[in-house]
Amino acid sequence: MGRSSVLEAPGSFEEFLAREQSKDLLRFTTAGSVDDGKSTLIGRLLYDSRSVYDDQLESVTKASVGRNAGAIDFSLLTDGLRAEREQGITIDVAYRYFATPKRKFIIADTPGHEQYTRNMVTGASTSELSIVLVDARKGVLPQSRRHAYISSLLGLEHVVVAINKMDLVDYSREVFDQIEVDFRRFLARFQSIEPYFVPISALVGDNVVASSANMPWFKGPALLDYLERVPVGKRIEQAAFRFPVQRVVRPNHEFRGYAGTIASGHVQPGDAITILPSGRKSHVASIVTFDGDLDDAHAGQSVTITLEHEIDIARGDMIVSSDSLPETATAVEATVVWLNEAPAELNKRYRLKHTTSLQYADLKSIEYRLNINTLDREPSASLEMNAIGLVRIETARPISFDSYQKNRITGSFILIDPATNGTVAAGMIMRRVPMPATGKHSGKPEPTPVTFGERLSRQGHIGAVIQLGGRADLAWRLERALFERGCTVLAFDSESEEIANTLVRLGAIVILTGPPEQVFSIATAAGVVDSGTLAALPDSSIEALQSIEGLLELTQILLPPPAWSESGGI
């Protein structure tokens, strides 16, 4: 095992595993300008914490010949690509794991070049802390400010400003103090950031793992000591309960559970919950895992939840605390980082992946583009790769979300190009948009297409196809029951796909008694399959129904909660 810290753990192997499982995990990212020493710092952390294997150290030692006057080039422990080693820069995101007796760590080493901004965003998106390096000889550079801004944008509360290469300025306290003053002045605009300034030399090892005798004037903890102490994971555990449903578990007719990972908060049997977007309410009956039922579950745990009532729930729905509901809307304002070489196109239809939900969405407007160097807001009709901007997006169906500042999981999404299936953007929801866009020059509202929310508010339900497998008698009865409830509904035998397609697009509930494959063809053409509104009921389910009330129960997915509105959500 060589230098691995595993050798330092006394006791049996089982005791070691127990200790490891009891440790919490800190994910952090490093950022800064080119040649500020990010990869060298990570290599030093791995080396001094005894987390480097002998064969890896031997390989890096050989590759270091001719570099750093014969000393080990610690950057080679993370810069694994050949192009990175040849150019002496970081290109891709490199993830490294190490552990100390107090905590486990996952590091994301990200590039410093502006052209790799998307890589820095990728590395920071799952982190809880950011280390921004500053070259003591150069002071605060635009790239340092850029990465501090991105850290704030991505909701990182803790930012360590590591002023590196102090050995090259004779460990000057005056140099350190001046850089701290300059950086604090910039960080003052970001109220959410809690900065910690530490003078280091990654190459020599000053204040990285142990306090440096070369800087007796610095009284704060060394970098690793701070990383072991900083509180993590509290915000997501203290947030409201959110549980995106990933899968419905139905091993037999006696058990129905909903599997997924708890995005935030905690849950106990008996808690009052609401299912979104349907708005149906129930209580948690049990929390099931492979190792047995739990009395309590919290953020990050993968569990299966059962409810006290039989409710139609599918992948993409979200189970939330009834005491603290998220917002629900079909139009949101979000900050996006464009990740694709093809620029953003207004009014183009993309696919939006939000938690476990996948649906179509339109990019309606770009409010501004952020100048990554000056942080000024500039008007723009498009976004190129690595660009950051504020946009307005409209979705085909309502999404339930929290603002990104409140909840990084339910407040984030990605956009996918349906033609190439490539991820084109990562987004952070700022707020919902209650009204359609208005004219900026005439002062009068511009005519816009009727939105999903407007049609839903007027009709009280969404367009859908219900297939009843040849049961015309049930079709007429269901049509009458839904009609008396105020629904726009029509039952017929699906002779004309074109007519059915048009009715569904207008928001009508179409009840068909034709073959299932013909119904699926109509639903696909109408665009309702991807929206999850195809309710093709198998013959076995229909035969088991004893009354029209059973059919109405199965169609509850079509009816939104009574308090739903385009502007206010639920």
Coordinates of C-alpha atoms in Angstrom, one line a residue:
M1 CA 0.0 0.0 0.0
G2 CA 3.0 2.3 0.3
R3 CA 2.2 5.8 1.5
S4 CA -1.5 5.2 1.9
S5 CA -2.9 6.4 5.2
V6 CA -4.7 3.1 5.6
L7 CA -1.6 1.8 7.5
E8 CA -2.0 4.4 10.1
A9 CA -5.4 3.1 11.3
P10 CA -4.9 0.7 14.2
G11 CA -7.4 -2.1 15.0
S12 CA -9.2 -4.7 13.0
F13 CA -10.3 -4.3 9.4
E14 CA -13.9 -4.2 10.5
E15 CA -13.1 -1.3 12.9
F16 CA -11.4 0.5 10.1
L17 CA -14.4 0.2 7.9
A18 CA -16.7 1.4 10.7
R19 CA -14.5 4.5 11.2
E20 CA -14.4 5.2 7.5
Q21 CA -18.2 5.0 7.2
S22 CA -18.7 7.3 10.1
K23 CA -16.6 10.1 8.5
D24 CA -18.4 12.8 6.6
L25 CA -17.4 13.8 3.0
L26 CA -16.2 17.2 1.8
R27 CA -16.2 17.8 -2.0
F28 CA -14.2 20.8 -3.0
T29 CA -12.8 22.3 -6.2
T30 CA -9.7 24.3 -7.0
A31 CA -9.7 27.3 -9.4
G32 CA -7.5 30.2 -10.3
S33 CA -5.4 31.6 -13.1
V34 CA -3.0 29.6 -15.3
D35 CA 0.2 28.7 -13.4
D36 CA -1.2 29.7 -10.0
G37 CA -0.3 26.2 -8.8
K38 CA -3.7 24.4 -8.5
S39 CA -2.4 21.0 -9.5
T40 CA 0.7 21.4 -7.5
L41 CA -1.4 22.2 -4.4
I42 CA -3.5 19.1 -4.8
G43 CA -0.4 16.9 -5.4
R44 CA 1.1 18.3 -2.2
L45 CA -2.1 17.6 -0.3
L46 CA -2.1 14.0 -1.5
Y47 CA 1.6 13.5 -0.8
D48 CA 1.7 15.1 2.6
S49 CA -1.5 13.3 3.7
R50 CA 0.1 10.0 2.7
S51 CA -2.6 9.3 0.0
V52 CA -0.2 8.4 -2.8
Y53 CA 0.7 4.8 -3.7
D54 CA 4.3 3.8 -4.2
D55 CA 4.0 2.9 -7.9
Q56 CA 2.3 6.2 -8.6
L57 CA 4.9 8.1 -6.7
E58 CA 7.7 6.3 -8.5
S59 CA 6.1 7.1 -11.9
V60 CA 5.8 10.8 -11.0
T61 CA 9.3 10.9 -9.7
K62 CA 10.7 9.6 -13.0
A63 CA 8.5 12.1 -15.0
S64 CA 9.8 14.9 -12.8
V65 CA 13.4 14.6 -14.0
G66 CA 14.5 17.9 -15.4
R67 CA 11.7 19.8 -13.6
N68 CA 11.8 21.9 -10.4
A69 CA 15.6 21.4 -10.0
G70 CA 15.1 17.7 -9.5
A71 CA 12.3 17.9 -6.9
I72 CA 9.0 16.0 -7.3
D73 CA 6.6 17.8 -9.7
F74 CA 3.4 17.4 -7.6
S75 CA 1.2 18.7 -10.5
L76 CA 1.9 15.4 -12.3
L77 CA -0.2 13.6 -9.7
T78 CA -3.3 15.2 -11.2
D79 CA -2.5 16.3 -14.7
G80 CA -2.9 12.9 -16.2
L81 CA -3.5 13.8 -19.9
R82 CA -0.5 13.8 -22.2
A83 CA -1.4 17.2 -23.5
E84 CA -1.6 18.5 -19.9
R85 CA 1.9 17.3 -19.1
E86 CA 3.4 18.6 -22.3
Q87 CA 1.9 22.1 -22.0
G88 CA 2.1 22.3 -18.2
I89 CA -1.6 23.3 -17.9
T90 CA -4.8 21.6 -16.8
I91 CA -7.3 21.0 -19.5
D92 CA -9.9 18.6 -18.2
V93 CA -11.4 18.2 -14.7
A94 CA -9.4 15.7 -12.6
Y95 CA -11.1 14.1 -9.6
R96 CA -9.0 12.8 -6.7
Y97 CA -10.0 11.1 -3.4
F98 CA -8.1 11.1 -0.1
A99 CA -8.9 10.8 3.5
T100 CA -7.6 11.8 6.9
P101 CA -8.5 10.5 10.3
K102 CA -11.2 13.3 10.6
R103 CA -12.8 13.5 7.1
K104 CA -13.0 12.1 3.6
F105 CA -12.4 14.4 0.6
I106 CA -13.1 14.4 -3.2
I107 CA -11.1 17.1 -5.0
A108 CA -12.0 18.5 -8.5
D109 CA -8.9 20.1 -10.1
T110 CA -10.3 22.4 -12.8
P111 CA -8.6 24.4 -15.6
G112 CA -7.6 28.0 -15.3
H113 CA -8.1 29.1 -18.9
E114 CA -11.1 31.2 -19.7
Q115 CA -11.9 28.8 -22.7
Y116 CA -12.4 26.0 -20.2
T117 CA -15.0 27.9 -18.0
R118 CA -17.5 25.1 -18.6
N119 CA -15.0 22.6 -17.1
M120 CA -14.7 24.8 -14.0
V121 CA -18.5 24.9 -13.7
T122 CA -18.7 21.1 -14.0
G123 CA -16.2 20.6 -11.2
A124 CA -17.8 23.1 -8.9
S125 CA -21.4 22.0 -9.5
T126 CA -21.2 19.1 -7.0
S127 CA -18.7 20.8 -4.6
E128 CA -19.4 22.5 -1.2
L129 CA -16.2 24.5 -1.1
S130 CA -13.9 26.3 -3.5
I131 CA -10.2 27.0 -3.2
V132 CA -9.3 30.0 -5.4
L133 CA -5.5 30.3 -5.8
V134 CA -3.8 33.7 -6.2
D135 CA -0.1 34.0 -7.2
A136 CA 1.5 36.2 -4.5
R137 CA 3.7 37.9 -7.2
K138 CA 0.8 38.8 -9.5
G139 CA -2.0 39.7 -7.0
V140 CA -5.7 39.4 -7.8
L141 CA -6.2 38.8 -11.6
P142 CA -9.5 38.8 -13.6
Q143 CA -9.5 35.0 -13.7
S144 CA -9.3 34.9 -9.8
R145 CA -12.4 37.2 -9.7
R146 CA -14.1 35.2 -12.4
H147 CA -13.8 31.9 -10.4
A148 CA -14.9 33.6 -7.2
Y149 CA -18.0 34.8 -9.0
I150 CA -18.7 31.4 -10.5
S151 CA -18.3 29.9 -6.9
S152 CA -21.0 32.4 -5.8
L153 CA -23.2 31.6 -8.8
L154 CA -23.1 27.9 -8.0
G155 CA -24.1 28.5 -4.4
L156 CA -20.7 27.7 -2.7
E157 CA -20.8 29.3 0.7
H158 CA -17.2 28.6 1.7
V159 CA -14.4 30.0 -0.5
V160 CA -10.7 29.6 0.6
V161 CA -8.4 32.2 -1.0
A162 CA -5.0 30.5 -1.0
I163 CA -2.3 33.0 -1.7
N164 CA 0.3 30.8 -3.2
K165 CA 4.1 31.0 -3.9
M166 CA 4.8 33.0 -0.7
D167 CA 8.3 31.6 -0.9
L168 CA 8.9 33.7 -4.0
V169 CA 8.0 37.0 -2.2
D170 CA 10.1 36.2 0.9
Y171 CA 7.0 35.3 2.9
S172 CA 6.1 38.9 3.1
R173 CA 3.2 39.7 5.4
E174 CA 2.6 43.0 3.6
V175 CA 2.1 41.2 0.3
F176 CA -0.4 38.9 1.9
D177 CA -2.3 41.7 3.6
Q178 CA -2.6 43.8 0.4
I179 CA -4.0 40.9 -1.6
E180 CA -6.5 40.1 1.2
V181 CA -7.7 43.7 1.2
D182 CA -8.1 43.7 -2.6
F183 CA -10.0 40.4 -2.7
R184 CA -12.2 41.2 0.2
R185 CA -13.3 44.4 -1.6
F186 CA -14.3 42.3 -4.6
L187 CA -16.1 39.6 -2.5
A188 CA -18.1 42.2 -0.6
R189 CA -20.7 42.1 -3.4
F190 CA -21.4 38.4 -2.7
Q191 CA -23.2 38.2 0.6
S192 CA -23.4 34.4 0.6
I193 CA -19.6 33.8 0.5
E194 CA -17.7 33.2 3.7
P195 CA -14.0 33.6 2.7
Y196 CA -10.9 32.3 4.5
F197 CA -7.5 33.7 3.5
V198 CA -4.4 31.5 4.0
P199 CA -0.8 32.2 2.8
I200 CA 0.8 29.0 1.4
S201 CA 3.6 27.6 -0.8
A202 CA 2.3 24.5 -2.5
L203 CA 5.8 23.6 -3.8
V204 CA 7.5 23.8 -0.5
G205 CA 4.6 22.8 1.6
D206 CA 4.2 25.9 3.8
N207 CA 0.7 26.0 5.5
V208 CA -0.6 23.2 3.3
V209 CA -0.8 20.4 5.8
A210 CA 1.1 21.8 8.8
S211 CA 1.7 25.4 9.9
S212 CA 4.8 27.0 8.5
A213 CA 7.7 28.2 10.6
N214 CA 8.5 30.7 7.7
M215 CA 5.3 32.7 8.4
P216 CA 5.0 33.0 12.2
W217 CA 2.9 36.1 11.7
F218 CA 0.0 34.0 10.4
K219 CA -2.1 32.7 13.3
G220 CA -4.8 30.8 11.4
P221 CA -5.1 27.1 10.8
A222 CA -3.2 25.5 7.9
L223 CA -5.2 24.6 4.8
L224 CA -5.9 21.0 5.6
D225 CA -6.7 21.8 9.2
Y226 CA -9.4 24.3 7.9
L227 CA -10.7 21.7 5.4
E228 CA -11.2 19.2 8.2
R229 CA -13.1 21.7 10.4
V230 CA -15.3 23.6 8.0
P231 CA -19.0 22.6 8.5
V232 CA -20.5 20.9 5.4
G233 CA -23.8 19.3 4.4
K234 CA -25.9 21.3 6.9
R235 CA -27.9 23.4 4.4
I236 CA -29.2 20.5 2.3
E237 CA -30.2 18.5 5.4
Q238 CA -32.0 21.5 7.0
A239 CA -33.9 22.3 3.8
A240 CA -37.4 21.2 3.1
F241 CA -38.0 17.5 2.2
R242 CA -37.8 16.8 -1.5
F243 CA -37.9 13.3 -3.0
P244 CA -37.8 13.0 -6.9
V245 CA -39.3 9.7 -7.8
Q246 CA -36.9 7.6 -9.9
R247 CA -38.8 4.4 -10.1
V248 CA -42.1 2.7 -9.0
V249 CA -41.3 -0.5 -7.2
R250 CA -44.1 -3.1 -7.7
P251 CA -42.7 -6.6 -7.0
N252 CA -46.2 -8.0 -6.2
H253 CA -49.8 -6.9 -5.8
E254 CA -49.3 -6.3 -2.1
F255 CA -46.4 -3.8 -2.3
R256 CA -46.1 -0.4 -4.1
G257 CA -43.2 1.8 -3.3
Y258 CA -41.4 4.8 -4.8
A259 CA -37.6 4.6 -5.1
G260 CA -35.2 7.4 -5.4
T261 CA -32.6 9.5 -3.6
I262 CA -33.6 12.1 -1.0
A263 CA -32.6 15.5 -2.5
S264 CA -32.9 17.5 0.7
G265 CA -34.4 17.5 4.2
H266 CA -35.4 14.4 6.1
V267 CA -38.5 12.2 6.4
Q268 CA -40.1 9.9 8.9
P269 CA -43.1 7.5 8.8
G270 CA -46.2 9.5 9.5
D271 CA -45.0 12.7 7.9
A272 CA -47.6 14.6 5.8
I273 CA -46.5 14.7 2.1
T274 CA -47.8 16.1 -1.2
I275 CA -47.2 14.6 -4.6
L276 CA -46.4 17.1 -7.4
P277 CA -47.5 18.1 -9.9
S278 CA -50.9 16.3 -9.2
G279 CA -51.2 17.9 -5.7
R280 CA -52.5 14.7 -4.1
K281 CA -51.8 14.3 -0.4
S282 CA -51.0 11.4 1.8
H283 CA -48.7 10.3 4.7
V284 CA -45.5 8.3 4.7
A285 CA -46.2 4.7 5.7
S286 CA -42.7 3.3 5.8
I287 CA -39.1 3.9 4.6
V288 CA -37.8 0.7 3.1
T289 CA -34.1 -0.2 2.4
F290 CA -32.3 -3.5 1.6
D291 CA -31.2 -3.7 5.2
G292 CA -34.6 -3.1 6.6
D293 CA -37.1 -0.3 7.4
L294 CA -35.8 3.0 8.7
D295 CA -37.2 5.3 11.4
D296 CA -35.7 8.3 9.7
A297 CA -34.0 9.1 6.4
H298 CA -32.1 12.2 5.3
A299 CA -30.6 13.9 2.3
G300 CA -28.4 11.8 0.2
Q301 CA -29.9 8.4 1.2
S302 CA -31.4 6.1 -1.5
V303 CA -34.6 4.7 -0.1
T304 CA -38.0 3.3 -1.1
I305 CA -41.0 5.2 0.4
T306 CA -44.5 3.7 0.8
L307 CA -47.6 5.8 1.3
E308 CA -50.8 5.3 3.3
H309 CA -53.0 5.8 0.2
E310 CA -52.9 4.3 -3.3
I311 CA -52.0 7.2 -5.6
D312 CA -50.9 7.3 -9.2
I313 CA -47.3 8.3 -9.1
A314 CA -44.7 8.0 -11.9
R315 CA -41.1 8.7 -12.5
G316 CA -40.5 12.4 -12.7
D317 CA -43.1 13.2 -10.0
M318 CA -41.8 14.7 -6.7
I319 CA -42.8 13.8 -3.1
V320 CA -42.5 16.9 -0.9
S321 CA -43.3 18.0 2.6
S322 CA -46.8 19.3 2.8
D323 CA -45.6 22.0 5.3
S324 CA -43.2 23.5 2.8
L325 CA -44.2 23.3 -0.9
P326 CA -41.9 24.3 -3.7
E327 CA -42.9 26.6 -6.5
T328 CA -44.6 25.3 -9.6
A329 CA -44.7 27.1 -13.0
T330 CA -44.3 26.6 -16.7
A331 CA -42.0 29.6 -17.2
V332 CA -38.8 30.2 -15.3
E333 CA -35.9 32.6 -15.3
A334 CA -32.6 30.9 -15.0
T335 CA -28.8 31.5 -15.3
V336 CA -27.3 29.1 -17.8
V337 CA -23.7 28.2 -18.7
W338 CA -23.6 27.2 -22.4
L339 CA -21.6 24.0 -22.8
N340 CA -22.0 23.3 -26.5
E341 CA -20.1 24.5 -29.6
A342 CA -23.4 25.2 -31.3
P343 CA -24.7 28.6 -29.9
A344 CA -28.0 28.9 -28.2
E345 CA -31.0 29.5 -30.5
L346 CA -34.0 31.5 -29.4
N347 CA -37.4 29.7 -29.7
K348 CA -35.6 26.4 -30.3
R349 CA -37.1 23.4 -28.6
Y350 CA -34.7 21.6 -26.2
R351 CA -35.3 18.8 -23.7
L352 CA -35.1 19.9 -20.1
K353 CA -33.8 17.4 -17.5
H354 CA -34.9 18.5 -14.0
T355 CA -34.3 16.0 -11.2
T356 CA -35.8 12.8 -12.6
S357 CA -38.2 14.6 -15.0
L358 CA -37.5 14.9 -18.7
Q359 CA -39.7 17.1 -21.0
Y360 CA -39.6 19.6 -23.8
A361 CA -38.8 23.3 -23.2
D362 CA -38.4 26.4 -25.3
L363 CA -35.6 29.0 -24.9
K364 CA -37.8 32.1 -25.2
S365 CA -35.4 35.0 -24.5
I366 CA -31.9 35.9 -23.4
E367 CA -32.2 38.7 -20.9
Y368 CA -28.4 39.4 -20.9
R369 CA -25.0 37.9 -21.4
L370 CA -22.5 38.2 -18.6
N371 CA -19.1 39.6 -19.6
I372 CA -16.9 37.0 -17.9
N373 CA -14.0 39.4 -17.5
T374 CA -15.7 42.6 -16.2
L375 CA -18.9 40.8 -14.8
D376 CA -21.0 43.5 -16.7
R377 CA -24.4 42.5 -18.1
E378 CA -24.5 42.9 -21.9
P379 CA -27.4 42.5 -24.3
S380 CA -27.1 39.4 -26.6
A381 CA -29.2 37.5 -29.0
S382 CA -27.3 34.2 -28.5
L383 CA -24.8 32.4 -26.1
E384 CA -21.6 30.8 -27.4
M385 CA -19.7 28.0 -25.7
N386 CA -18.5 28.9 -22.1
A387 CA -20.9 32.0 -22.1
I388 CA -23.0 32.7 -19.0
G389 CA -26.4 34.4 -19.3
L390 CA -29.8 34.9 -17.8
V391 CA -32.6 33.4 -19.9
R392 CA -36.3 32.7 -19.9
I393 CA -37.4 29.1 -20.5
E394 CA -41.0 27.8 -21.0
T395 CA -41.7 24.1 -20.3
A396 CA -44.3 21.9 -21.8
R397 CA -45.6 20.8 -18.4
P398 CA -45.3 22.5 -15.0
I399 CA -42.1 21.9 -13.0
S400 CA -41.9 22.0 -9.3
F401 CA -38.7 23.6 -8.1
D402 CA -36.9 25.7 -5.4
S403 CA -34.7 28.6 -6.4
Y404 CA -31.1 27.4 -6.8
Q405 CA -29.9 29.5 -3.8
K406 CA -32.3 27.5 -1.6
N407 CA -31.8 24.1 -3.1
R408 CA -29.1 23.2 -5.5
I409 CA -30.7 19.9 -6.6
T410 CA -34.3 21.0 -7.2
G411 CA -33.1 24.4 -8.5
S412 CA -30.8 23.0 -11.2
F413 CA -31.4 21.5 -14.7
I414 CA -29.6 20.7 -17.9
L415 CA -30.8 21.3 -21.5
I416 CA -30.3 18.6 -24.1
D417 CA -30.4 18.9 -27.9
P418 CA -33.1 16.4 -29.0
A419 CA -31.4 16.0 -32.4
T420 CA -27.9 15.0 -31.1
N421 CA -28.8 14.0 -27.5
G422 CA -25.9 16.2 -26.3
T423 CA -26.0 18.3 -23.2
V424 CA -25.9 21.9 -24.4
A425 CA -26.3 23.9 -21.1
A426 CA -26.4 23.7 -17.3
G427 CA -29.0 25.9 -15.6
M428 CA -29.7 27.4 -12.2
I429 CA -33.3 28.5 -11.6
M430 CA -33.6 32.0 -10.1
R431 CA -37.3 32.5 -10.1
R432 CA -40.6 31.7 -11.9
V433 CA -41.9 34.0 -14.6
P434 CA -45.6 34.8 -13.8
M435 CA -46.6 36.5 -17.0
P436 CA -45.8 36.1 -20.7
A437 CA -43.1 38.4 -22.1
T438 CA -44.1 42.0 -23.0
G439 CA -42.9 44.3 -25.7
K440 CA -39.8 46.2 -24.8
H441 CA -40.2 49.0 -27.4
S442 CA -43.9 49.6 -28.0
G443 CA -44.9 49.4 -24.3
K444 CA -47.7 47.0 -25.3
P445 CA -47.9 43.3 -24.8
E446 CA -46.6 41.4 -27.8
P447 CA -48.9 38.6 -29.0
T448 CA -47.5 35.2 -28.0
P449 CA -48.8 31.6 -28.5
V450 CA -51.2 30.3 -26.0
T451 CA -49.2 28.7 -23.3
F452 CA -49.7 25.4 -21.6
G453 CA -50.5 27.2 -18.4
E454 CA -53.1 29.5 -20.0
R455 CA -54.9 26.5 -21.5
L456 CA -54.7 24.6 -18.3
S457 CA -56.1 27.5 -16.3
R458 CA -59.1 27.9 -18.6
Q459 CA -59.9 24.2 -19.0
G460 CA -58.8 22.9 -15.7
H461 CA -57.0 19.8 -17.3
I462 CA -54.4 18.8 -19.8
G463 CA -54.8 17.2 -23.2
A464 CA -54.5 13.4 -23.1
V465 CA -55.3 10.2 -24.8
I466 CA -57.2 7.5 -22.8
Q467 CA -57.4 4.0 -24.5
L468 CA -60.0 1.7 -23.3
G469 CA -59.3 -1.4 -25.4
G470 CA -62.6 -1.7 -27.2
R471 CA -64.8 -1.1 -24.2
A472 CA -67.2 1.4 -25.8
D473 CA -69.7 1.1 -23.0
L474 CA -67.1 2.4 -20.5
A475 CA -65.9 5.0 -22.9
W476 CA -69.4 6.7 -23.1
R477 CA -69.8 6.5 -19.3
L478 CA -66.4 8.0 -18.7
E479 CA -67.1 10.7 -21.2
R480 CA -70.3 11.6 -19.4
A481 CA -68.7 11.6 -16.0
L482 CA -65.8 13.9 -17.1
F483 CA -68.1 16.1 -19.1
E484 CA -70.3 16.7 -16.0
R485 CA -67.1 17.7 -14.2
G486 CA -66.5 20.5 -16.7
C487 CA -63.9 18.7 -18.8
T488 CA -63.5 19.2 -22.6
V489 CA -63.8 15.5 -23.5
L490 CA -64.8 13.4 -26.6
A491 CA -65.1 9.7 -27.0
F492 CA -64.9 8.0 -30.4
D493 CA -63.4 4.9 -32.1
S494 CA -60.2 6.5 -33.4
E495 CA -61.0 6.2 -37.1
S496 CA -59.3 9.5 -37.8
E497 CA -55.8 10.0 -36.3
E498 CA -55.7 13.6 -37.6
I499 CA -58.8 14.6 -35.7
A500 CA -57.6 13.0 -32.5
N501 CA -54.3 14.6 -32.9
T502 CA -55.8 18.1 -33.3
L503 CA -58.1 17.6 -30.3
V504 CA -55.3 16.6 -28.0
R505 CA -53.2 19.6 -29.0
L506 CA -56.2 21.8 -28.2
G507 CA -56.2 20.4 -24.7
A508 CA -59.1 18.0 -25.0
I509 CA -59.3 14.6 -23.3
V510 CA -59.7 12.1 -26.1
I511 CA -61.2 8.6 -25.1
L512 CA -60.5 6.0 -27.8
T513 CA -61.7 2.5 -28.1
G514 CA -59.4 1.4 -31.0
P515 CA -56.3 -0.8 -31.0
P516 CA -53.6 0.3 -28.5
E517 CA -51.0 0.6 -31.3
Q518 CA -53.2 3.0 -33.2
V519 CA -53.7 5.0 -30.0
F520 CA -50.0 5.2 -29.4
S521 CA -49.4 6.5 -32.9
I522 CA -51.9 9.3 -32.2
A523 CA -50.4 10.1 -28.9
T524 CA -46.9 10.3 -30.3
A525 CA -48.0 12.6 -33.2
A526 CA -49.8 14.8 -30.7
G527 CA -46.6 15.0 -28.5
V528 CA -48.2 13.7 -25.4
V529 CA -46.1 10.6 -24.9
D530 CA -43.1 12.6 -23.8
S531 CA -45.3 14.7 -21.6
G532 CA -46.5 11.7 -19.7
T533 CA -50.2 12.2 -20.4
L534 CA -50.8 9.0 -22.3
A535 CA -53.1 6.9 -20.2
A536 CA -53.4 3.6 -22.0
L537 CA -55.2 1.3 -19.6
P538 CA -54.6 -2.4 -20.0
D539 CA -57.6 -4.7 -20.4
S540 CA -56.9 -6.4 -17.1
S541 CA -57.2 -3.1 -15.2
I542 CA -60.4 -2.2 -17.0
E543 CA -62.0 -5.5 -16.3
A544 CA -61.1 -5.2 -12.6
L545 CA -63.0 -1.9 -12.3
Q546 CA -66.4 -2.2 -10.7
S547 CA -67.7 1.3 -11.2
I548 CA -67.1 4.5 -13.1
E549 CA -65.5 6.0 -10.0
G550 CA -62.6 3.6 -10.5
L551 CA -62.0 5.1 -14.0
L552 CA -62.2 8.6 -12.6
E553 CA -59.6 7.7 -10.0
L554 CA -57.3 6.5 -12.8
T555 CA -57.7 9.8 -14.7
Q556 CA -56.8 12.0 -11.7
I557 CA -53.4 12.6 -13.3
L558 CA -55.2 14.7 -15.9
L559 CA -56.7 17.1 -13.3
P560 CA -54.4 19.7 -11.6
P561 CA -54.8 20.6 -8.0
P562 CA -57.6 23.2 -7.5
A563 CA -55.2 25.9 -6.4
W564 CA -53.0 25.6 -9.4
S565 CA -52.4 28.8 -11.4
E566 CA -49.9 30.0 -14.0
S567 CA -48.7 32.9 -11.8
G568 CA -48.8 31.4 -8.4
G569 CA -48.2 27.7 -8.8
I570 CA -49.6 25.5 -6.0

